[in-house]
Amino acid sequence: MQKMAGSSFPEEVLEHVFSFIQDGKDRNVISLVCKSWYEIERWSRRRVFVGNCYAISPRMVIRRFPEVRSVELKGKPHFADFSLVPDGWGGYVGPWIAAMAAAYPWLEEIRLKRMVVTDEGLELISKSFKNFKVLVLSSCEGFSTVGLAAIAANCRNLRELDLRESEVEDLSGHWLSHFPDNYTSLVSLNISCLTSEVSFSALERLVGRCPNLRTLRLNRAVPLDRLANLLRRAPQLVEFGTGVYASELRPDVFSNLSGAFSGCKELKGLSGFWDAVPVYVPAVYPICSRLTSLNLSYATIQSPDLIKLVSQCQNLQRLWVLDYIEDTGLDALAASCKDLRELRVFPSDPYEAEPNVSLSEQGLVSVSAGCPKLQSVLYFCRQMSNAALRTIARNRPNMTRFRLCIIEPRTPDYVTLQPLDAGFGAIVEHCKDLQRLSLSGLLTDRVFEYIGTFAKKLEMLSVAFAGESDLGLHHVLSGCENLRKLEIRDCPFGDKALLANAAKLETMRSLWMSSCCVSFGACKLLGQKMPRLNVEVIDERGPPDSRPESCHVEKLYIYRTVAGPRFDMPPFVWTMDEDSELRLS
Amino acid sequence: MEGSSRSEVCPQLLDLIPKQGEWIANRDGERRHGLSEEKKLELRLAPPGEDWSVKDNTKTNHRDRDESLFSLAYFSPMASMNHNTSINNNSNGSTVFSSPWSSSAYQGQTQHNHQQTKAPSFLQFPSTPQSLPVMAQEASQPCCTKVVDLQSSEKKTFSPSSAKTAVPNSSQKRTAPAPVVGWPPIRSFRKNLASSSSSKPAPESQNAAPDKTATKKPVETCGKGLFVKINMDGVPIGRKVDLKAYDTYEKLSSAVDELFRGLLAAQRDSCAGGVHQKKQEEEKAITGLLDGSGEYTLVYEDNEGDRMLVGDVPWHMFVSTVKRLRVLKSSELSALTLCSSKQDKVPLDSPMK
């Protein structure tokens, strides 16, 4: 037992105290107190979160934190979700797995988001970590069911396999059979993104022999008439995702299914419901009152059926739904679901000019008025007004995430034809704890002035087709003290604001700008002057120095890093590092 | 990492705009310090026309003043600022497109939609004539000529803002919007939901449009497209094609040629080390994709994971089973086991990543 000079606690005591502190930010603060605390903390840290896999190298993480059990990594920028990041950009997890396989034999959890994972990587994971328990691949790609088979076969202690929204090369459904017969520790399985059929008998057997299974999210290929059997084998389920929720109405199938649902006394969350048909929706009525989470964003049922459903879900906290719910459905939601915290309304027909449903700003206003705990909103609609936004803001000062997407870019207030600056201004002014904001509609530089002035807790801002000049960007960069992620597309923001606020960029995780007005010259300058930033130009037209320096770059991704420029860039990404070969002669 | 004080970290020469300087419009008076008595940049919600004329004047003053502030001799930023304002004018005109000089880079759907620009949805900034002189100065830059072209072609479509106020529902003016890459921001697996639904209601707008019809208008193919990934040997950049946009193999083949021709040439250039030169090599057309006569051959993976030659089955059958496309070097074909619809399917040993 080491006693330090002076009157400090022995290490073991400090370590024990630190073990109660899990949050990474808190641990970072602890490590700054003094050298010995730094040492104790780093040896006792078990969980590491790396928000940008290029911000640090695996070697550096391992060197500082030698006893990590859980790693979370994020790769591509958020706009990759919308096809703005070309394939091959990067985000490869391979080097991380290789390094961790050597350094962390006791690693238990890997969570990845927007990264490229290969079958070889999955196989390496399955063979390197004897106590591996949790694999979450969120919006990842690059692997196939072959890799999944390796995980199933080798990870004897696996608890969680969650492939949410990943792109999997679906070669065969037989990978599921690779779980050994004596494997019984599954707690959570999410295969909703898989496109082809899994071996159904293997699935049933697996579900039947895992008594701790709490979450089961099936893929679309699982037919409705198979659900009852699965549910009866797992009555302890807490979250369940159906497959395709459509079939000819057969009374025996219906009653079987309804009975199976009723038998799940712990069931709190439902999802799936692809192509849902109204006749089978009532099968879930018996459990509606217990539901806290409902994802109907693939359910193509119309407003009357949706109203009947949500009206029975008095304890609903989270609802994801298509705009088929319409304003009337949202009125019903506001009246019935007083515990609602999160609402997401997705567009059923986003590419049509004419609205296909009767959903407007009114629905959101209703919910904001009727649901006192509403704090997270993602809303797609076709019209909005400053008055509505003001009302929403006043109703819900507790809002923390507000993402509004008016489908047609640069849509003004439909009543006054004014920009929506004032409306969003009201949002940031009233919602003092706002962490995330996505803008849309017609917006001038004014809205950015409001944001810079009021949105002091804002961490992530998404901007598209907005603003008029560099002043807009300058307001945000100079005013938003807690800004971590800024993503901008199709805005007239250029060099001036960027260069004037260069230092700000080192306090943020990343900045994305595409189809803006940033010149290649400015990018080079930034890259040369700011060694702790990686300034990457993405340009599929060819090398940026084959065009004049004043020419605007297609896409720009800037992120802070202690790892220097990366070496795995594809040919269409150029780093503006000072050692770069791309210099004007 | 905790945020550090900005002023400590940054080289001072980059913090050229004083924080309290003319960029910060005071909230009360909305006046800016240090500029001429002429009307300054006013951030207020005035009718668009008025604002833009104000801005144009101010920008000119601003430019004169600010150029002296920049001690670094990088390319005149004010030039790009004028771009900004004018581009915004025009990019409204071009509705939903990204800035013109990047449109050339967007192959595939964006490019061919660019040609279909119709009347813009919203015309908030009609003062094109005012900004034209400014634009003309910049026309010398090659990458910017597109803007001028766009401007002159779009000029006729601008209408005075006053006419807009008569329109109660702006959606009436819209034609089906030409799609923009990545907009609206929804994930690919959320698209095409409406097309799979058989029980859709007749469209019911809250604001009655005089030309409302009970049935849906014919949809642009790109709206409900069938997007599949396509990769080409030797090109790390994968693309996506919308198969609904074609109805024959020939059209698909020429689309593939269009998509990859430039990328392939760029690839060859960069591999050859010709990074600093403009593209010397001629872009070669990619032909013979379907009959094995060309350097490359088009193959696809179907819903059972098998790799097939493109062109064997009727088009509609192809569209219903294709999962992704690949452009392989014809010389590599014999090394792979391919299937044709006539034989029994033999799956490949290992998936290509």
PDB file of N, CA and C in Angstrom, chain B residues 88-156:
ATOM      1  N   ASN B  88     -26.291  34.069 -53.248  1.00  0.00           N
ATOM      2  CA  ASN B  88     -27.527  33.798 -52.546  1.00  0.00           C
ATOM      3  C   ASN B  88     -28.719  34.269 -53.371  1.00  0.00           C
ATOM      4  N   ASN B  89     -28.502  35.396 -54.029  1.00  0.00           N
ATOM      5  CA  ASN B  89     -29.545  35.844 -54.943  1.00  0.00           C
ATOM      6  C   ASN B  89     -29.885  34.748 -55.915  1.00  0.00           C
ATOM      7  N   ASN B  90     -28.813  34.237 -56.477  1.00  0.00           N
ATOM      8  CA  ASN B  90     -29.036  33.316 -57.575  1.00  0.00           C
ATOM      9  C   ASN B  90     -29.369  31.929 -57.121  1.00  0.00           C
ATOM     10  N   SER B  91     -28.774  31.575 -56.029  1.00  0.00           N
ATOM     11  CA  SER B  91     -29.068  30.197 -55.644  1.00  0.00           C
ATOM     12  C   SER B  91     -30.512  30.080 -55.207  1.00  0.00           C
ATOM     13  N   ASN B  92     -31.087  31.208 -54.842  1.00  0.00           N
ATOM     14  CA  ASN B  92     -32.534  31.153 -54.648  1.00  0.00           C
ATOM     15  C   ASN B  92     -33.211  30.941 -55.983  1.00  0.00           C
ATOM     16  N   GLY B  93     -32.630  31.622 -56.963  1.00  0.00           N
ATOM     17  CA  GLY B  93     -33.200  31.471 -58.292  1.00  0.00           C
ATOM     18  C   GLY B  93     -33.102  30.034 -58.766  1.00  0.00           C
ATOM     19  N   SER B  94     -31.972  29.450 -58.449  1.00  0.00           N
ATOM     20  CA  SER B  94     -31.859  28.061 -58.881  1.00  0.00           C
ATOM     21  C   SER B  94     -32.474  27.133 -57.852  1.00  0.00           C
ATOM     22  N   THR B  95     -33.281  27.682 -57.041  1.00  0.00           N
ATOM     23  CA  THR B  95     -34.051  26.916 -56.069  1.00  0.00           C
ATOM     24  C   THR B  95     -33.158  26.173 -55.104  1.00  0.00           C
ATOM     25  N   VAL B  96     -33.064  24.956 -55.275  1.00  0.00           N
ATOM     26  CA  VAL B  96     -32.549  24.156 -54.182  1.00  0.00           C
ATOM     27  C   VAL B  96     -31.162  23.625 -54.426  1.00  0.00           C
ATOM     28  N   PHE B  97     -30.445  24.206 -55.346  1.00  0.00           N
ATOM     29  CA  PHE B  97     -29.152  23.616 -55.646  1.00  0.00           C
ATOM     30  C   PHE B  97     -28.063  24.179 -54.785  1.00  0.00           C
ATOM     31  N   SER B  98     -27.060  23.356 -54.664  1.00  0.00           N
ATOM     32  CA  SER B  98     -25.842  23.835 -54.029  1.00  0.00           C
ATOM     33  C   SER B  98     -25.199  24.842 -54.964  1.00  0.00           C
ATOM     34  N   SER B  99     -24.186  25.535 -54.452  1.00  0.00           N
ATOM     35  CA  SER B  99     -23.594  26.620 -55.237  1.00  0.00           C
ATOM     36  C   SER B  99     -23.112  26.087 -56.575  1.00  0.00           C
ATOM     37  N   PRO B 100     -23.275  26.855 -57.581  1.00  0.00           N
ATOM     38  CA  PRO B 100     -23.126  26.394 -58.965  1.00  0.00           C
ATOM     39  C   PRO B 100     -21.828  25.668 -59.245  1.00  0.00           C
ATOM     40  N   TRP B 101     -20.729  26.144 -58.711  1.00  0.00           N
ATOM     41  CA  TRP B 101     -19.518  25.467 -59.134  1.00  0.00           C
ATOM     42  C   TRP B 101     -19.323  24.127 -58.484  1.00  0.00           C
ATOM     43  N   SER B 102     -20.128  23.810 -57.534  1.00  0.00           N
ATOM     44  CA  SER B 102     -20.015  22.440 -57.065  1.00  0.00           C
ATOM     45  C   SER B 102     -20.988  21.541 -57.793  1.00  0.00           C
ATOM     46  N   SER B 103     -21.924  22.136 -58.490  1.00  0.00           N
ATOM     47  CA  SER B 103     -22.900  21.295 -59.166  1.00  0.00           C
ATOM     48  C   SER B 103     -22.238  20.481 -60.255  1.00  0.00           C
ATOM     49  N   SER B 104     -21.153  20.995 -60.789  1.00  0.00           N
ATOM     50  CA  SER B 104     -20.486  20.232 -61.841  1.00  0.00           C
ATOM     51  C   SER B 104     -19.914  18.950 -61.294  1.00  0.00           C
ATOM     52  N   ALA B 105     -19.620  18.961 -60.017  1.00  0.00           N
ATOM     53  CA  ALA B 105     -18.990  17.766 -59.446  1.00  0.00           C
ATOM     54  C   ALA B 105     -20.005  16.712 -59.111  1.00  0.00           C
ATOM     55  N   TYR B 106     -21.229  17.109 -58.905  1.00  0.00           N
ATOM     56  CA  TYR B 106     -22.223  16.115 -58.537  1.00  0.00           C
ATOM     57  C   TYR B 106     -22.652  15.374 -59.780  1.00  0.00           C
ATOM     58  N   GLN B 107     -22.225  14.162 -59.849  1.00  0.00           N
ATOM     59  CA  GLN B 107     -22.579  13.409 -61.032  1.00  0.00           C
ATOM     60  C   GLN B 107     -23.958  12.814 -60.831  1.00  0.00           C
ATOM     61  N   GLY B 108     -24.347  12.029 -61.793  1.00  0.00           N
ATOM     62  CA  GLY B 108     -25.583  11.287 -61.590  1.00  0.00           C
ATOM     63  C   GLY B 108     -26.776  12.191 -61.437  1.00  0.00           C
ATOM     64  N   GLN B 109     -27.498  11.957 -60.376  1.00  0.00           N
ATOM     65  CA  GLN B 109     -28.824  12.565 -60.337  1.00  0.00           C
ATOM     66  C   GLN B 109     -28.787  14.068 -60.264  1.00  0.00           C
ATOM     67  N   THR B 110     -27.877  14.611 -59.472  1.00  0.00           N
ATOM     68  CA  THR B 110     -27.880  16.058 -59.337  1.00  0.00           C
ATOM     69  C   THR B 110     -27.598  16.713 -60.668  1.00  0.00           C
ATOM     70  N   GLN B 111     -26.689  16.126 -61.382  1.00  0.00           N
ATOM     71  CA  GLN B 111     -26.268  16.773 -62.614  1.00  0.00           C
ATOM     72  C   GLN B 111     -27.404  16.817 -63.608  1.00  0.00           C
ATOM     73  N   HIS B 112     -28.075  15.698 -63.754  1.00  0.00           N
ATOM     74  CA  HIS B 112     -29.061  15.743 -64.815  1.00  0.00           C
ATOM     75  C   HIS B 112     -30.289  16.501 -64.367  1.00  0.00           C
ATOM     76  N   ASN B 113     -30.448  16.643 -63.070  1.00  0.00           N
ATOM     77  CA  ASN B 113     -31.572  17.447 -62.613  1.00  0.00           C
ATOM     78  C   ASN B 113     -31.310  18.923 -62.772  1.00  0.00           C
ATOM     79  N   HIS B 114     -30.030  19.240 -62.742  1.00  0.00           N
ATOM     80  CA  HIS B 114     -29.650  20.635 -62.884  1.00  0.00           C
ATOM     81  C   HIS B 114     -30.232  21.202 -64.152  1.00  0.00           C
ATOM     82  N   GLN B 115     -30.317  20.369 -65.152  1.00  0.00           N
ATOM     83  CA  GLN B 115     -30.839  20.861 -66.437  1.00  0.00           C
ATOM     84  C   GLN B 115     -32.328  21.126 -66.362  1.00  0.00           C
ATOM     85  N   GLN B 116     -32.953  20.551 -65.367  1.00  0.00           N
ATOM     86  CA  GLN B 116     -34.407  20.652 -65.366  1.00  0.00           C
ATOM     87  C   GLN B 116     -34.919  21.817 -64.538  1.00  0.00           C
ATOM     88  N   THR B 117     -34.043  22.731 -64.235  1.00  0.00           N
ATOM     89  CA  THR B 117     -34.462  23.833 -63.374  1.00  0.00           C
ATOM     90  C   THR B 117     -35.687  24.529 -63.938  1.00  0.00           C
ATOM     91  N   LYS B 118     -36.702  24.606 -63.128  1.00  0.00           N
ATOM     92  CA  LYS B 118     -37.896  25.296 -63.590  1.00  0.00           C
ATOM     93  C   LYS B 118     -38.041  26.570 -62.764  1.00  0.00           C
ATOM     94  N   ALA B 119     -39.231  27.078 -62.769  1.00  0.00           N
ATOM     95  CA  ALA B 119     -39.460  28.297 -61.990  1.00  0.00           C
ATOM     96  C   ALA B 119     -39.075  28.043 -60.549  1.00  0.00           C
ATOM     97  N   PRO B 120     -38.305  28.914 -59.997  1.00  0.00           N
ATOM     98  CA  PRO B 120     -37.847  28.703 -58.619  1.00  0.00           C
ATOM     99  C   PRO B 120     -39.007  28.771 -57.644  1.00  0.00           C
ATOM    100  N   SER B 121     -38.836  28.104 -56.533  1.00  0.00           N
ATOM    101  CA  SER B 121     -39.908  28.060 -55.553  1.00  0.00           C
ATOM    102  C   SER B 121     -40.105  29.398 -54.884  1.00  0.00           C
ATOM    103  N   PHE B 122     -39.030  29.968 -54.412  1.00  0.00           N
ATOM    104  CA  PHE B 122     -39.182  31.196 -53.639  1.00  0.00           C
ATOM    105  C   PHE B 122     -38.237  32.256 -54.138  1.00  0.00           C
ATOM    106  N   LEU B 123     -38.765  33.403 -54.362  1.00  0.00           N
ATOM    107  CA  LEU B 123     -37.957  34.473 -54.915  1.00  0.00           C
ATOM    108  C   LEU B 123     -37.934  35.598 -53.928  1.00  0.00           C
ATOM    109  N   GLN B 124     -37.051  35.466 -52.961  1.00  0.00           N
ATOM    110  CA  GLN B 124     -37.031  36.479 -51.923  1.00  0.00           C
ATOM    111  C   GLN B 124     -36.105  37.610 -52.283  1.00  0.00           C
ATOM    112  N   PHE B 125     -35.193  37.371 -53.162  1.00  0.00           N
ATOM    113  CA  PHE B 125     -34.154  38.378 -53.398  1.00  0.00           C
ATOM    114  C   PHE B 125     -34.105  38.731 -54.871  1.00  0.00           C
ATOM    115  N   PRO B 126     -34.973  39.553 -55.275  1.00  0.00           N
ATOM    116  CA  PRO B 126     -35.130  39.794 -56.700  1.00  0.00           C
ATOM    117  C   PRO B 126     -34.198  40.827 -57.289  1.00  0.00           C
ATOM    118  N   SER B 127     -33.293  41.330 -56.496  1.00  0.00           N
ATOM    119  CA  SER B 127     -32.515  42.456 -56.989  1.00  0.00           C
ATOM    120  C   SER B 127     -31.340  42.009 -57.834  1.00  0.00           C
ATOM    121  N   THR B 128     -31.609  41.123 -58.726  1.00  0.00           N
ATOM    122  CA  THR B 128     -30.547  40.640 -59.614  1.00  0.00           C
ATOM    123  C   THR B 128     -29.881  41.749 -60.387  1.00  0.00           C
ATOM    124  N   PRO B 129     -30.665  42.664 -60.939  1.00  0.00           N
ATOM    125  CA  PRO B 129     -30.010  43.702 -61.750  1.00  0.00           C
ATOM    126  C   PRO B 129     -28.961  44.463 -60.952  1.00  0.00           C
ATOM    127  N   GLN B 130     -29.239  44.659 -59.677  1.00  0.00           N
ATOM    128  CA  GLN B 130     -28.275  45.410 -58.880  1.00  0.00           C
ATOM    129  C   GLN B 130     -26.981  44.647 -58.700  1.00  0.00           C
ATOM    130  N   SER B 131     -27.119  43.388 -58.562  1.00  0.00           N
ATOM    131  CA  SER B 131     -25.890  42.646 -58.256  1.00  0.00           C
ATOM    132  C   SER B 131     -25.148  42.224 -59.507  1.00  0.00           C
ATOM    133  N   LEU B 132     -25.758  42.399 -60.632  1.00  0.00           N
ATOM    134  CA  LEU B 132     -25.082  41.978 -61.859  1.00  0.00           C
ATOM    135  C   LEU B 132     -23.731  42.663 -62.067  1.00  0.00           C
ATOM    136  N   PRO B 133     -23.671  43.954 -61.890  1.00  0.00           N
ATOM    137  CA  PRO B 133     -22.369  44.617 -62.106  1.00  0.00           C
ATOM    138  C   PRO B 133     -21.310  44.019 -61.198  1.00  0.00           C
ATOM    139  N   VAL B 134     -21.701  43.712 -59.990  1.00  0.00           N
ATOM    140  CA  VAL B 134     -20.734  43.121 -59.076  1.00  0.00           C
ATOM    141  C   VAL B 134     -20.259  41.791 -59.614  1.00  0.00           C
ATOM    142  N   MET B 135     -21.177  41.026 -60.079  1.00  0.00           N
ATOM    143  CA  MET B 135     -20.848  39.696 -60.573  1.00  0.00           C
ATOM    144  C   MET B 135     -19.905  39.783 -61.753  1.00  0.00           C
ATOM    145  N   ALA B 136     -20.118  40.760 -62.587  1.00  0.00           N
ATOM    146  CA  ALA B 136     -19.319  40.837 -63.810  1.00  0.00           C
ATOM    147  C   ALA B 136     -17.848  40.939 -63.487  1.00  0.00           C
ATOM    148  N   GLN B 137     -17.539  41.565 -62.374  1.00  0.00           N
ATOM    149  CA  GLN B 137     -16.129  41.690 -62.010  1.00  0.00           C
ATOM    150  C   GLN B 137     -15.500  40.340 -61.776  1.00  0.00           C
ATOM    151  N   GLU B 138     -16.288  39.454 -61.293  1.00  0.00           N
ATOM    152  CA  GLU B 138     -15.713  38.175 -60.885  1.00  0.00           C
ATOM    153  C   GLU B 138     -15.744  37.169 -62.014  1.00  0.00           C
ATOM    154  N   ALA B 139     -16.288  37.566 -63.108  1.00  0.00           N
ATOM    155  CA  ALA B 139     -16.486  36.573 -64.164  1.00  0.00           C
ATOM    156  C   ALA B 139     -15.171  36.052 -64.696  1.00  0.00           C
ATOM    157  N   SER B 140     -14.113  36.762 -64.428  1.00  0.00           N
ATOM    158  CA  SER B 140     -12.843  36.318 -64.981  1.00  0.00           C
ATOM    159  C   SER B 140     -12.370  35.025 -64.355  1.00  0.00           C
ATOM    160  N   GLN B 141     -12.842  34.752 -63.170  1.00  0.00           N
ATOM    161  CA  GLN B 141     -12.383  33.531 -62.535  1.00  0.00           C
ATOM    162  C   GLN B 141     -13.112  32.349 -63.146  1.00  0.00           C
ATOM    163  N   PRO B 142     -12.374  31.426 -63.615  1.00  0.00           N
ATOM    164  CA  PRO B 142     -12.988  30.325 -64.376  1.00  0.00           C
ATOM    165  C   PRO B 142     -14.003  29.525 -63.583  1.00  0.00           C
ATOM    166  N   CYS B 143     -13.746  29.373 -62.323  1.00  0.00           N
ATOM    167  CA  CYS B 143     -14.678  28.547 -61.583  1.00  0.00           C
ATOM    168  C   CYS B 143     -15.970  29.266 -61.313  1.00  0.00           C
ATOM    169  N   CYS B 144     -16.009  30.527 -61.621  1.00  0.00           N
ATOM    170  CA  CYS B 144     -17.185  31.306 -61.272  1.00  0.00           C
ATOM    171  C   CYS B 144     -18.068  31.638 -62.459  1.00  0.00           C
ATOM    172  N   THR B 145     -17.631  31.229 -63.622  1.00  0.00           N
ATOM    173  CA  THR B 145     -18.435  31.608 -64.778  1.00  0.00           C
ATOM    174  C   THR B 145     -19.804  30.971 -64.716  1.00  0.00           C
ATOM    175  N   LYS B 146     -19.864  29.880 -64.118  1.00  0.00           N
ATOM    176  CA  LYS B 146     -21.152  29.191 -64.026  1.00  0.00           C
ATOM    177  C   LYS B 146     -22.184  30.081 -63.373  1.00  0.00           C
ATOM    178  N   VAL B 147     -21.728  30.847 -62.407  1.00  0.00           N
ATOM    179  CA  VAL B 147     -22.677  31.705 -61.694  1.00  0.00           C
ATOM    180  C   VAL B 147     -23.302  32.701 -62.642  1.00  0.00           C
ATOM    181  N   VAL B 148     -22.460  33.283 -63.470  1.00  0.00           N
ATOM    182  CA  VAL B 148     -22.961  34.296 -64.392  1.00  0.00           C
ATOM    183  C   VAL B 148     -23.955  33.669 -65.343  1.00  0.00           C
ATOM    184  N   ASP B 149     -23.595  32.486 -65.836  1.00  0.00           N
ATOM    185  CA  ASP B 149     -24.511  31.799 -66.744  1.00  0.00           C
ATOM    186  C   ASP B 149     -25.838  31.567 -66.081  1.00  0.00           C
ATOM    187  N   LEU B 150     -25.751  31.076 -64.871  1.00  0.00           N
ATOM    188  CA  LEU B 150     -26.963  30.745 -64.139  1.00  0.00           C
ATOM    189  C   LEU B 150     -27.816  31.980 -63.977  1.00  0.00           C
ATOM    190  N   GLN B 151     -27.107  33.072 -63.698  1.00  0.00           N
ATOM    191  CA  GLN B 151     -27.802  34.312 -63.445  1.00  0.00           C
ATOM    192  C   GLN B 151     -28.585  34.762 -64.666  1.00  0.00           C
ATOM    193  N   SER B 152     -27.894  34.752 -65.809  1.00  0.00           N
ATOM    194  CA  SER B 152     -28.576  35.272 -66.993  1.00  0.00           C
ATOM    195  C   SER B 152     -29.725  34.381 -67.401  1.00  0.00           C
ATOM    196  N   SER B 153     -29.551  33.101 -67.159  1.00  0.00           N
ATOM    197  CA  SER B 153     -30.639  32.207 -67.557  1.00  0.00           C
ATOM    198  C   SER B 153     -31.808  32.310 -66.606  1.00  0.00           C
ATOM    199  N   GLU B 154     -31.508  32.654 -65.376  1.00  0.00           N
ATOM    200  CA  GLU B 154     -32.564  32.692 -64.367  1.00  0.00           C
ATOM    201  C   GLU B 154     -33.213  34.057 -64.291  1.00  0.00           C
ATOM    202  N   LYS B 155     -32.621  35.025 -64.924  1.00  0.00           N
ATOM    203  CA  LYS B 155     -33.080  36.394 -64.747  1.00  0.00           C
ATOM    204  C   LYS B 155     -34.546  36.522 -65.107  1.00  0.00           C
ATOM    205  N   LYS B 156     -34.904  35.832 -66.133  1.00  0.00           N
ATOM    206  CA  LYS B 156     -36.266  36.030 -66.608  1.00  0.00           C
ATOM    207  C   LYS B 156     -37.282  35.465 -65.631  1.00  0.00           C
TER     208      LYS B 156
END
